[in-house]
Backbone as CSV, one residue per row, in Angstrom:
resi,resn,N_x,N_y,N_z,CA_x,CA_y,CA_z,C_x,C_y,C_z
1,MET,0.824,-1.183,0.015,-0.036,-0.011,-0.046,0.914,1.225,0.011
2,SER,0.533,2.162,-0.865,1.346,3.427,-0.852,0.988,4.315,0.357
3,ALA,2.080,5.254,0.652,1.746,6.116,1.769,0.520,6.932,1.621
4,ALA,0.305,7.428,0.368,-0.929,8.200,0.154,-2.204,7.427,0.422
5,ALA,-2.158,6.164,-0.076,-3.321,5.371,0.100,-3.551,5.003,1.543
6,ALA,-2.461,4.745,2.234,-2.465,4.430,3.746,-3.106,5.648,4.537
7,ARG,-2.935,6.830,4.037,-3.479,7.937,4.782,-4.913,8.192,4.536
8,GLN,-5.473,7.785,3.471,-6.899,7.940,3.174,-7.719,7.425,4.311
9,GLY,-8.652,8.252,4.848,-9.528,7.910,5.885,-8.791,7.803,7.297
10,SER,-7.548,8.309,7.262,-6.798,8.262,8.578,-7.074,9.542,9.413
11,THR,-6.385,9.483,10.584,-6.500,10.654,11.479,-5.391,11.793,11.239
12,VAL,-4.642,11.496,10.293,-3.510,12.449,10.000,-3.963,13.818,9.626
13,ASP,-3.313,14.858,10.157,-3.732,16.267,9.782,-2.583,16.693,8.869
14,PRO,-2.979,16.918,7.561,-1.936,17.287,6.523,-1.099,18.527,6.971
15,ALA,-1.679,19.482,7.564,-0.978,20.701,7.946,0.109,20.367,9.034
16,GLU,-0.145,19.479,9.978,0.717,19.062,11.006,1.903,18.271,10.346
17,VAL,1.555,17.364,9.381,2.566,16.680,8.682,3.572,17.548,7.929
18,ALA,3.036,18.578,7.337,3.809,19.433,6.519,4.762,20.283,7.476
19,ARG,4.219,20.657,8.646,5.068,21.432,9.589,6.226,20.628,10.177
20,PHE,5.997,19.407,10.446,7.068,18.552,10.943,8.004,18.097,9.869
21,ASP,7.435,17.898,8.712,8.232,17.549,7.500,9.323,18.579,7.216
22,ALA,8.970,19.831,7.391,9.906,20.978,7.133,10.983,21.014,8.131
23,MET,10.711,20.405,9.351,11.763,20.444,10.420,12.533,19.174,10.385
24,ALA,12.378,18.294,9.380,13.042,17.016,9.507,14.424,16.942,9.761
25,ARG,15.225,17.745,9.118,16.572,17.752,9.236,17.113,18.086,10.612
26,THR,16.337,18.661,11.421,16.693,19.103,12.734,16.597,18.104,13.845
27,TRP,15.983,16.932,13.587,15.550,16.035,14.567,16.808,15.712,15.511
28,TRP,18.018,15.494,15.017,19.054,14.978,15.739,20.013,16.060,16.130
29,ASP,19.649,17.388,16.070,20.443,18.465,16.545,20.019,18.784,17.954
30,PRO,20.830,18.357,19.040,20.420,18.674,20.408,20.309,20.124,20.803
31,LYS,20.779,20.993,19.908,20.688,22.431,20.195,19.712,23.105,19.273
32,GLY,19.093,22.380,18.284,18.084,22.894,17.336,16.719,22.978,17.859
33,PRO,15.707,23.041,16.948,14.325,23.169,17.371,13.808,21.980,18.194
34,MET,14.525,20.880,18.118,14.104,19.623,18.883,14.892,19.508,20.137
35,ALA,15.555,20.527,20.584,16.403,20.522,21.796,15.523,20.064,23.066
36,VAL,14.297,20.612,23.212,13.409,20.231,24.317,13.134,18.777,24.305
37,LEU,12.935,18.177,23.152,12.555,16.779,23.062,13.786,15.976,23.448
38,HIS,14.912,16.339,23.192,16.130,15.556,23.568,16.296,15.586,25.138
39,LYS,15.959,16.693,25.674,15.999,16.757,27.198,14.767,16.066,27.909
40,PHE,13.731,15.982,27.165,12.479,15.355,27.608,12.585,13.831,27.425
41,ASN,13.501,13.417,26.599,13.602,11.891,26.235,13.889,11.024,27.359
42,PRO,14.831,11.279,28.298,15.164,10.379,29.304,13.889,10.062,30.235
43,VAL,13.007,10.991,30.453,11.811,10.799,31.302,10.888,9.910,30.591
44,ARG,10.647,10.145,29.241,9.735,9.173,28.439,10.413,7.834,28.366
45,LEU,11.646,7.750,28.128,12.296,6.416,28.023,12.185,5.601,29.302
46,GLY,12.444,6.283,30.500,12.344,5.573,31.776,10.918,5.132,32.096
47,PHE,10.024,5.970,31.798,8.562,5.631,32.106,8.103,4.508,31.255
48,ILE,8.449,4.408,29.969,8.148,3.279,29.165,8.895,1.983,29.598
49,ARG,10.166,2.013,29.820,10.963,0.892,30.231,10.472,0.282,31.475
50,ASP,10.160,1.128,32.489,9.810,0.658,33.803,8.429,0.002,33.691
51,LEU,7.488,0.660,33.031,6.145,0.038,32.842,6.170,-1.250,32.068
52,ALA,7.082,-1.258,30.996,7.062,-2.557,30.237,7.769,-3.680,31.016
53,CYS,8.741,-3.399,31.811,9.464,-4.355,32.643,8.407,-4.946,33.686
54,GLU,7.648,-3.995,34.295,6.709,-4.513,35.303,5.567,-5.365,34.638
55,ARG,5.206,-4.969,33.405,4.090,-5.644,32.789,4.516,-7.026,32.170
56,PHE,5.737,-7.097,31.744,6.270,-8.376,31.105,7.204,-9.040,31.962
57,GLY,7.425,-8.733,33.228,8.287,-9.469,34.121,9.763,-9.352,33.776
58,ARG,10.232,-8.172,33.443,11.625,-7.967,33.053,12.395,-7.198,34.127
59,ASP,13.697,-7.195,33.998,14.619,-6.520,34.964,14.939,-5.162,34.278
60,PRO,14.435,-4.121,34.929,14.660,-2.705,34.360,16.124,-2.329,34.273
61,LYS,16.990,-2.979,35.042,18.413,-2.719,35.080,19.113,-3.302,33.920
62,SER,18.514,-4.315,33.305,19.209,-5.064,32.206,19.377,-4.163,30.990
63,LEU,20.454,-4.237,30.397,20.698,-3.447,29.096,19.861,-3.823,27.953
64,ARG,19.285,-5.071,28.071,18.416,-5.613,27.005,17.034,-5.950,27.622
65,SER,16.549,-5.062,28.386,15.344,-5.364,29.193,14.040,-5.531,28.298
66,LEU,14.140,-5.065,27.178,12.864,-5.239,26.284,13.161,-6.320,25.172
67,GLU,14.077,-7.139,25.242,14.464,-8.136,24.294,13.213,-8.986,24.035
68,GLY,12.910,-9.202,22.671,11.846,-9.981,22.245,10.462,-9.427,22.223
69,LEU,10.364,-8.123,22.668,9.027,-7.563,22.640,8.863,-6.638,21.404
70,SER,7.594,-6.809,20.816,7.325,-5.915,19.595,6.773,-4.667,20.089
71,LEU,7.236,-3.535,19.403,6.895,-2.159,19.800,6.677,-1.298,18.580
72,VAL,5.611,-0.498,18.603,5.376,0.435,17.490,5.433,1.866,18.114
73,ASP,6.228,2.726,17.503,6.391,4.122,17.852,5.669,4.969,16.972
74,ILE,4.372,5.412,17.241,3.535,6.161,16.323,4.023,7.632,16.320
75,GLY,4.223,8.202,15.140,4.677,9.520,15.023,6.124,9.624,15.562
76,CYS,6.946,8.789,14.998,8.236,8.535,15.455,9.254,9.620,15.112
77,GLY,8.877,10.539,14.195,9.759,11.666,13.799,11.062,11.112,13.210
78,GLY,12.138,11.680,13.756,13.489,11.185,13.306,14.074,10.011,14.037
79,GLY,13.300,9.417,14.944,13.708,8.261,15.691,14.343,8.531,16.954
80,VAL,14.106,9.700,17.623,14.852,10.098,18.819,14.559,9.089,19.945
81,LEU,13.280,8.700,19.999,12.794,7.656,21.046,12.949,6.223,20.549
82,SER,12.677,6.035,19.200,12.764,4.635,18.700,14.145,3.959,19.004
83,GLU,15.191,4.809,18.702,16.526,4.209,18.778,16.954,3.737,20.149
84,PRO,16.742,4.440,21.229,17.122,3.875,22.604,16.264,2.677,23.023
85,LEU,14.945,2.641,22.438,14.049,1.517,22.727,14.594,0.278,21.985
86,ALA,15.135,0.432,20.752,15.760,-0.599,20.010,17.020,-1.072,20.684
87,ARG,17.758,-0.210,21.301,18.981,-0.619,22.058,18.671,-1.431,23.253
88,LEU,17.504,-1.230,23.757,17.010,-2.122,24.964,16.516,-3.491,24.458
89,GLY,16.566,-3.694,23.190,16.181,-4.991,22.699,14.861,-5.097,22.031
90,ALA,14.001,-4.052,22.072,12.654,-4.185,21.502,12.793,-4.311,19.961
91,GLY,11.830,-4.994,19.322,11.724,-5.000,17.950,10.868,-3.777,17.504
92,VAL,11.504,-2.723,17.038,10.853,-1.483,16.920,10.289,-1.230,15.480
93,THR,9.040,-0.867,15.355,8.441,-0.344,14.159,8.149,1.166,14.359
94,GLY,8.800,1.973,13.560,8.472,3.431,13.621,7.682,3.969,12.531
95,LEU,6.549,4.657,12.884,5.572,5.168,11.981,5.531,6.648,11.982
96,ASP,5.596,7.255,10.748,5.445,8.689,10.608,4.923,9.001,9.165
97,PRO,3.869,9.830,9.091,3.273,10.174,7.738,4.176,11.129,6.947
98,ALA,5.241,11.717,7.582,6.008,12.706,6.923,7.306,12.025,6.368
99,ALA,7.379,12.077,5.046,8.480,11.355,4.331,9.834,11.867,4.716
100,GLY,9.991,13.149,5.022,11.296,13.690,5.464,11.687,13.132,6.795
101,ASN,10.835,12.956,7.717,11.086,12.394,9.032,11.630,10.879,8.860
102,ILE,10.891,10.158,8.046,11.360,8.759,7.885,12.670,8.628,7.168
103,ALA,12.969,9.483,6.282,14.333,9.473,5.648,15.416,9.807,6.651
104,VAL,15.087,10.642,7.491,16.064,11.052,8.528,16.274,9.953,9.492
105,ALA,15.158,9.386,9.910,15.244,8.284,10.894,16.007,7.044,10.342
106,ARG,15.702,6.673,9.149,16.322,5.566,8.422,17.861,5.774,8.355
107,ALA,18.183,7.026,7.846,19.552,7.239,7.723,20.387,7.162,9.010
108,HIS,19.727,7.712,10.064,20.339,7.821,11.409,20.586,6.388,12.006
109,ALA,19.482,5.593,11.775,19.574,4.203,12.342,20.647,3.474,11.649
110,GLU,20.743,3.592,10.262,21.785,2.863,9.541,23.167,3.330,9.988
111,LYS,23.371,4.539,10.255,24.622,5.026,10.757,25.051,4.443,12.072
112,THR,23.976,4.179,12.904,24.296,3.709,14.247,24.131,2.248,14.413
113,GLY,23.769,1.559,13.319,23.794,0.114,13.137,22.635,-0.453,13.912
114,LEU,21.440,0.219,13.870,20.251,-0.240,14.487,19.189,-0.782,13.449
115,ALA,18.688,-1.965,13.667,17.664,-2.507,12.788,16.267,-1.985,13.223
116,ILE,15.700,-0.962,12.700,14.402,-0.387,13.002,13.634,-0.352,11.854
117,ASP,12.323,-0.842,11.839,11.484,-0.918,10.683,10.708,0.452,10.521
118,TYR,11.312,1.419,9.859,10.680,2.706,9.736,9.667,2.664,8.501
119,ARG,8.486,3.174,8.632,7.501,3.184,7.626,6.843,4.522,7.549
120,GLU,6.643,5.057,6.313,5.855,6.262,6.010,4.349,5.745,6.012
121,GLU,3.831,5.350,7.029,2.437,4.799,7.193,1.800,5.374,8.526
122,THR,0.477,4.938,8.613,-0.271,5.372,9.792,-0.560,4.098,10.678
123,ILE,-0.929,4.313,11.856,-1.323,3.226,12.718,-2.604,2.549,12.153
124,GLU,-3.470,3.377,11.606,-4.797,2.845,10.983,-4.421,1.780,9.824
125,ALA,-3.392,2.078,9.087,-2.991,1.151,8.005,-2.476,-0.187,8.473
126,LEU,-1.691,-0.084,9.573,-1.186,-1.310,10.150,-2.271,-2.174,10.823
127,VAL,-3.187,-1.590,11.477,-4.294,-2.237,12.101,-5.125,-2.898,10.981
128,ALA,-5.285,-2.259,9.845,-6.036,-2.793,8.802,-5.392,-4.024,8.192
129,GLU,-4.047,-4.114,8.344,-3.242,-5.211,7.962,-3.334,-6.390,8.951
130,GLY,-3.870,-6.068,10.119,-3.913,-7.098,11.193,-2.696,-7.090,12.059
131,ARG,-1.886,-6.128,12.006,-0.738,-6.082,12.823,-1.097,-5.635,14.354
132,SER,-0.347,-6.130,15.296,-0.513,-5.748,16.686,0.799,-5.941,17.320
133,PHE,0.916,-5.249,18.523,2.226,-5.180,19.250,2.171,-5.355,20.645
134,ASP,3.178,-5.710,21.287,3.248,-5.810,22.757,3.164,-4.412,23.463
135,ILE,3.784,-3.515,22.778,3.858,-2.150,23.280,3.537,-1.096,22.218
136,VAL,2.543,-0.347,22.365,2.122,0.701,21.461,2.380,2.083,22.090
137,LEU,3.142,2.944,21.467,3.472,4.238,21.955,2.844,5.300,21.076
138,ALA,2.218,6.264,21.723,1.765,7.425,21.027,2.267,8.730,21.848
139,MET,3.436,9.067,21.639,4.205,10.093,22.553,4.176,11.445,21.762
140,GLU,3.562,12.380,22.385,3.461,13.736,21.770,2.847,13.651,20.359
141,VAL,1.784,12.911,20.251,1.101,12.675,18.942,-0.332,13.158,19.017
142,VAL,-0.910,12.859,20.147,-2.374,12.952,20.314,-2.834,14.429,20.018
143,GLU,-2.094,15.424,20.415,-2.341,16.842,20.200,-2.181,17.245,18.734
144,HIS,-1.696,16.366,17.839,-1.510,16.781,16.509,-2.506,16.112,15.504
145,VAL,-3.261,15.149,15.973,-4.101,14.403,15.087,-5.465,15.127,14.751
146,ALA,-6.116,14.737,13.656,-7.336,15.412,13.199,-8.517,14.881,14.052
147,ASP,-8.543,13.677,14.478,-9.625,12.963,15.185,-9.110,12.205,16.353
148,VAL,-9.130,12.738,17.490,-8.563,12.075,18.671,-9.350,10.724,18.930
149,GLU,-10.600,10.784,18.904,-11.340,9.485,19.208,-10.940,8.352,18.269
150,ALA,-10.933,8.637,16.961,-10.575,7.665,16.021,-9.132,7.179,16.081
151,PHE,-8.217,8.195,16.438,-6.839,7.811,16.639,-6.583,6.913,17.843
152,VAL,-7.258,7.235,18.847,-7.084,6.336,20.111,-7.639,4.965,19.873
153,ALA,-8.725,4.888,19.110,-9.283,3.660,18.749,-8.335,2.720,17.962
154,ALA,-7.602,3.338,17.074,-6.653,2.669,16.233,-5.474,2.312,17.138
155,CYS,-4.991,3.200,18.022,-3.893,2.726,18.951,-4.232,1.579,19.771
156,CYS,-5.472,1.627,20.351,-5.944,0.527,21.188,-6.060,-0.765,20.454
157,ALA,-6.549,-0.689,19.182,-6.637,-1.921,18.364,-5.403,-2.502,18.110
158,ALA,-4.276,-1.757,18.203,-3.002,-2.375,17.865,-2.279,-2.992,19.045
159,VAL,-2.869,-2.875,20.226,-2.324,-3.509,21.381,-2.674,-4.995,21.521
160,LYS,-1.675,-5.816,21.602,-1.866,-7.299,21.723,-2.616,-7.631,23.056
161,PRO,-3.245,-8.752,23.087,-3.812,-9.185,24.473,-2.530,-9.280,25.359
162,GLY,-2.776,-8.712,26.577,-1.716,-8.615,27.533,-0.715,-7.472,27.306
163,GLY,-0.958,-6.692,26.226,-0.092,-5.645,25.876,-0.206,-4.346,26.576
164,LEU,0.616,-3.286,26.176,0.666,-2.055,26.944,0.520,-0.907,25.869
165,LEU,-0.198,0.103,26.330,-0.333,1.422,25.526,0.230,2.399,26.393
166,VAL,1.083,3.305,25.875,1.729,4.403,26.576,1.495,5.701,25.701
167,THR,0.974,6.712,26.359,0.676,7.946,25.618,1.294,9.046,26.387
168,ALA,1.702,10.208,25.687,2.215,11.416,26.261,1.592,12.611,25.468
169,THR,1.082,13.542,26.192,0.516,14.724,25.492,0.423,15.893,26.445
170,LEU,-0.359,16.896,25.984,-0.475,18.262,26.742,-1.906,18.323,27.147
171,ASN,-2.036,18.719,28.460,-3.348,19.095,29.051,-3.921,20.353,28.474
172,ARG,-5.178,20.421,28.363,-5.795,21.676,27.905,-6.228,22.497,29.191
173,THR,-5.267,23.300,29.596,-5.548,24.202,30.860,-4.949,25.529,30.496
174,LEU,-5.356,26.572,31.290,-4.800,27.880,31.132,-3.336,27.812,31.363
175,LYS,-2.873,27.011,32.312,-1.511,26.795,32.620,-0.659,26.306,31.370
176,SER,-1.274,25.373,30.716,-0.539,24.800,29.499,-0.581,25.866,28.401
177,TYR,-1.550,26.664,28.264,-1.575,27.714,27.267,-0.373,28.744,27.598
178,ALA,-0.288,29.126,28.908,0.707,30.062,29.367,2.175,29.485,29.122
179,LEU,2.365,28.204,29.496,3.713,27.624,29.448,4.070,26.983,28.092
180,ALA,3.095,26.213,27.528,3.477,25.435,26.360,3.308,26.222,25.053
181,ILE,2.398,27.225,25.158,2.259,28.066,23.866,3.058,29.401,24.024
182,VAL,2.538,30.182,25.014,3.197,31.556,25.151,4.675,31.350,25.495
183,GLY,4.854,30.613,26.523,6.235,30.521,27.116,7.256,29.771,26.120
184,ALA,6.809,28.589,25.755,7.808,27.694,24.957,7.938,28.218,23.506
185,GLU,6.872,28.794,22.964,6.972,29.075,21.468,7.315,30.537,21.180
186,TYR,6.779,31.497,22.126,6.918,32.955,21.948,7.955,33.624,22.697
187,ILE,8.066,33.108,24.017,9.113,33.897,24.813,10.414,33.117,24.895
188,LEU,10.448,31.853,25.233,11.668,31.096,25.192,12.193,30.586,23.943
189,ARG,11.237,30.543,23.032,11.475,30.042,21.559,12.110,28.737,21.585
190,TRP,11.594,27.806,22.508,12.089,26.430,22.517,11.583,25.679,21.228
191,LEU,10.418,26.065,20.819,9.737,25.490,19.658,9.306,26.436,18.670
192,PRO,9.387,26.162,17.370,8.876,27.100,16.368,7.368,27.505,16.641
193,ARG,7.071,28.808,16.407,5.723,29.266,16.598,4.774,28.518,15.744
194,GLY,3.641,28.050,16.298,2.626,27.341,15.580,2.805,25.870,15.772
195,THR,3.886,25.375,16.586,3.962,23.916,16.711,2.784,23.285,17.322
196,HIS,2.140,24.049,18.252,0.926,23.470,18.957,-0.179,24.312,18.735
197,ASP,-1.395,23.766,18.842,-2.673,24.438,18.847,-3.372,24.068,20.096
198,TRP,-3.524,25.038,21.021,-4.019,24.750,22.383,-5.451,24.138,22.284
199,GLU,-6.236,24.458,21.343,-7.582,23.812,21.299,-7.528,22.396,20.935
200,LYS,-6.411,21.824,20.444,-6.209,20.430,20.211,-5.621,19.700,21.358
201,PHE,-5.320,20.340,22.451,-4.849,19.685,23.696,-5.950,18.892,24.252
202,VAL,-5.527,17.731,24.951,-6.500,16.796,25.423,-6.245,16.623,26.932
203,THR,-7.405,16.748,27.714,-7.204,16.416,29.192,-7.053,15.027,29.512
204,PRO,-6.477,14.681,30.659,-6.345,13.351,31.046,-7.617,12.568,31.153
205,ASP,-8.691,13.225,31.528,-9.995,12.598,31.633,-10.530,12.300,30.298
206,GLU,-10.432,13.155,29.326,-10.799,12.898,27.944,-10.092,11.739,27.346
207,LEU,-8.752,11.741,27.523,-7.911,10.715,26.888,-8.245,9.367,27.570
208,GLY,-8.313,9.387,28.824,-8.527,8.155,29.606,-9.900,7.532,29.228
209,ALA,-10.958,8.372,29.165,-12.199,7.921,28.793,-12.233,7.348,27.299
210,ALA,-11.476,7.835,26.412,-11.396,7.370,25.008,-10.745,6.003,25.061
211,ILE,-9.649,5.838,25.875,-8.932,4.581,25.908,-9.887,3.453,26.517
212,GLU,-10.580,3.865,27.578,-11.506,2.817,28.258,-12.587,2.423,27.356
213,ARG,-13.074,3.329,26.486,-14.073,2.973,25.523,-13.685,1.956,24.443
214,ASN,-12.397,1.873,24.391,-11.816,0.835,23.449,-11.207,-0.404,24.163
215,GLY,-11.645,-0.659,25.322,-11.441,-1.940,26.020,-10.228,-2.029,26.770
216,LEU,-9.400,-1.037,26.953,-8.255,-1.114,27.754,-8.435,-0.614,29.155
217,VAL,-7.579,-1.146,30.033,-7.713,-0.673,31.524,-6.631,0.264,31.804
218,LEU,-7.061,1.466,32.328,-6.160,2.535,32.623,-5.186,2.070,33.759
219,GLY,-3.917,2.590,33.604,-2.909,2.168,34.649,-2.303,3.441,35.199
220,GLU,-0.870,3.460,35.132,-0.236,4.584,35.765,-0.256,5.825,35.008
221,SER,-0.116,7.019,35.671,-0.073,8.264,34.970,0.890,9.165,35.793
222,THR,1.348,10.041,35.060,2.299,11.087,35.769,2.377,12.319,34.915
223,GLY,2.612,13.439,35.614,2.950,14.697,35.020,4.438,14.669,34.754
224,VAL,4.900,15.653,33.866,6.222,15.879,33.617,6.588,17.330,33.697
225,ALA,7.437,17.675,34.585,7.735,19.162,34.877,9.087,19.555,34.557
226,TYR,9.367,20.776,34.168,10.702,21.279,33.870,11.213,22.095,35.067
227,ASN,12.482,21.747,35.478,13.189,22.457,36.493,14.220,23.376,35.787
228,PRO,13.944,24.729,35.715,14.872,25.550,35.069,16.314,25.687,35.705
229,LEU,16.421,25.514,37.010,17.628,25.587,37.678,18.496,24.367,37.276
230,ALA,17.948,23.300,37.134,18.738,22.026,36.807,18.754,21.847,35.269
231,ASP,17.862,22.604,34.577,17.650,22.488,33.166,17.424,21.024,32.879
232,ARG,16.343,20.431,33.526,16.056,19.044,33.417,14.559,18.740,33.565
233,TRP,13.979,17.803,32.822,12.668,17.385,32.932,12.562,16.214,33.950
234,SER,11.452,16.082,34.696,11.363,14.933,35.598,9.916,14.629,35.940
235,PRO,9.605,13.448,36.306,8.241,13.103,36.650,7.657,14.038,37.755
236,SER,6.313,14.204,37.710,5.704,15.203,38.697,4.278,14.792,38.952
237,ARG,3.831,15.151,40.085,2.424,14.973,40.314,1.575,16.007,39.606
238,ASP,2.201,17.067,39.044,1.382,18.141,38.430,1.267,17.760,36.967
239,MET,-0.007,17.389,36.604,-0.432,17.023,35.239,-1.033,18.196,34.525
240,ASP,-0.873,19.490,34.912,-1.567,20.534,34.326,-1.029,20.814,32.919
241,VAL,0.149,20.485,32.636,0.734,20.751,31.288,1.145,19.488,30.596
242,ASN,2.334,18.888,30.768,2.754,17.701,30.094,2.274,16.598,31.052
243,TYR,1.847,15.488,30.410,1.465,14.315,31.259,1.685,12.999,30.403
244,MET,1.844,11.890,31.061,1.831,10.570,30.379,0.880,9.646,31.012
245,LEU,0.302,8.847,30.178,-0.761,7.923,30.625,-0.618,6.634,29.983
246,ALA,-0.740,5.514,30.853,-0.556,4.162,30.405,-1.906,3.361,30.539
247,ALA,-1.984,2.344,29.720,-3.111,1.419,29.833,-2.770,0.099,29.274
248,CYS,-3.401,-0.940,29.669,-3.149,-2.325,29.275,-4.416,-3.031,28.807
249,ARG,-4.145,-4.094,27.922,-5.306,-4.932,27.498,-5.122,-6.273,28.296
250,SER,-6.288,-6.839,28.705,-6.273,-8.069,29.394,-5.655,-9.103,28.502
251,ALA,-4.961,-10.112,29.169,-4.375,-11.164,28.457,-5.402,-12.121,27.763
């Protein structure tokens, strides 16, 4: 199936794809437009690894703690999260509808010697093919799709029995508007202006309800907060801006 055909009837927002496609070459520049994502990445990776190890009975201290587990990284971008998960032993499939992102991800994985199956496809297309995974990731993607309900349904459908879904997104609060839009894009210029649309942000209750409607059981959740003195992101009880939410399917 061609990428164009795969996107027909999908939840992909063409404007969002074009925006990230234009930034494709900057994915692996830790001082470029994706600098915040590079600093955010250790928190995401730790959350995913620890949940997966608990779910599948693995040792989180093992360098290959995800060995033998299938994982799909939806909206993988240039592979910033896909690569460390592959190093932990997971069989990673990375999906992104932006051709430039996939080209960058493939080139970087080849350079680092990692076997990652990067595809210019959507999760809806893989579900239609009957594919499913032990771990399904939708990290910083929910706030960019055209139809949250349909996107969540496709993500849940991709979770194997006994499998795990992990999401990360932005809450729709006045605080998130002040920090994630005004602060991050206009004052600190961490992100290009227009990266986010506050009206597309999703509350934890909305996201959790959509997941439950698709048969998964909600699990751990956490906020993620930035410490300007340490220049570091860390888990937090404050879910007013960034948050992560996990769910699982019964075996």
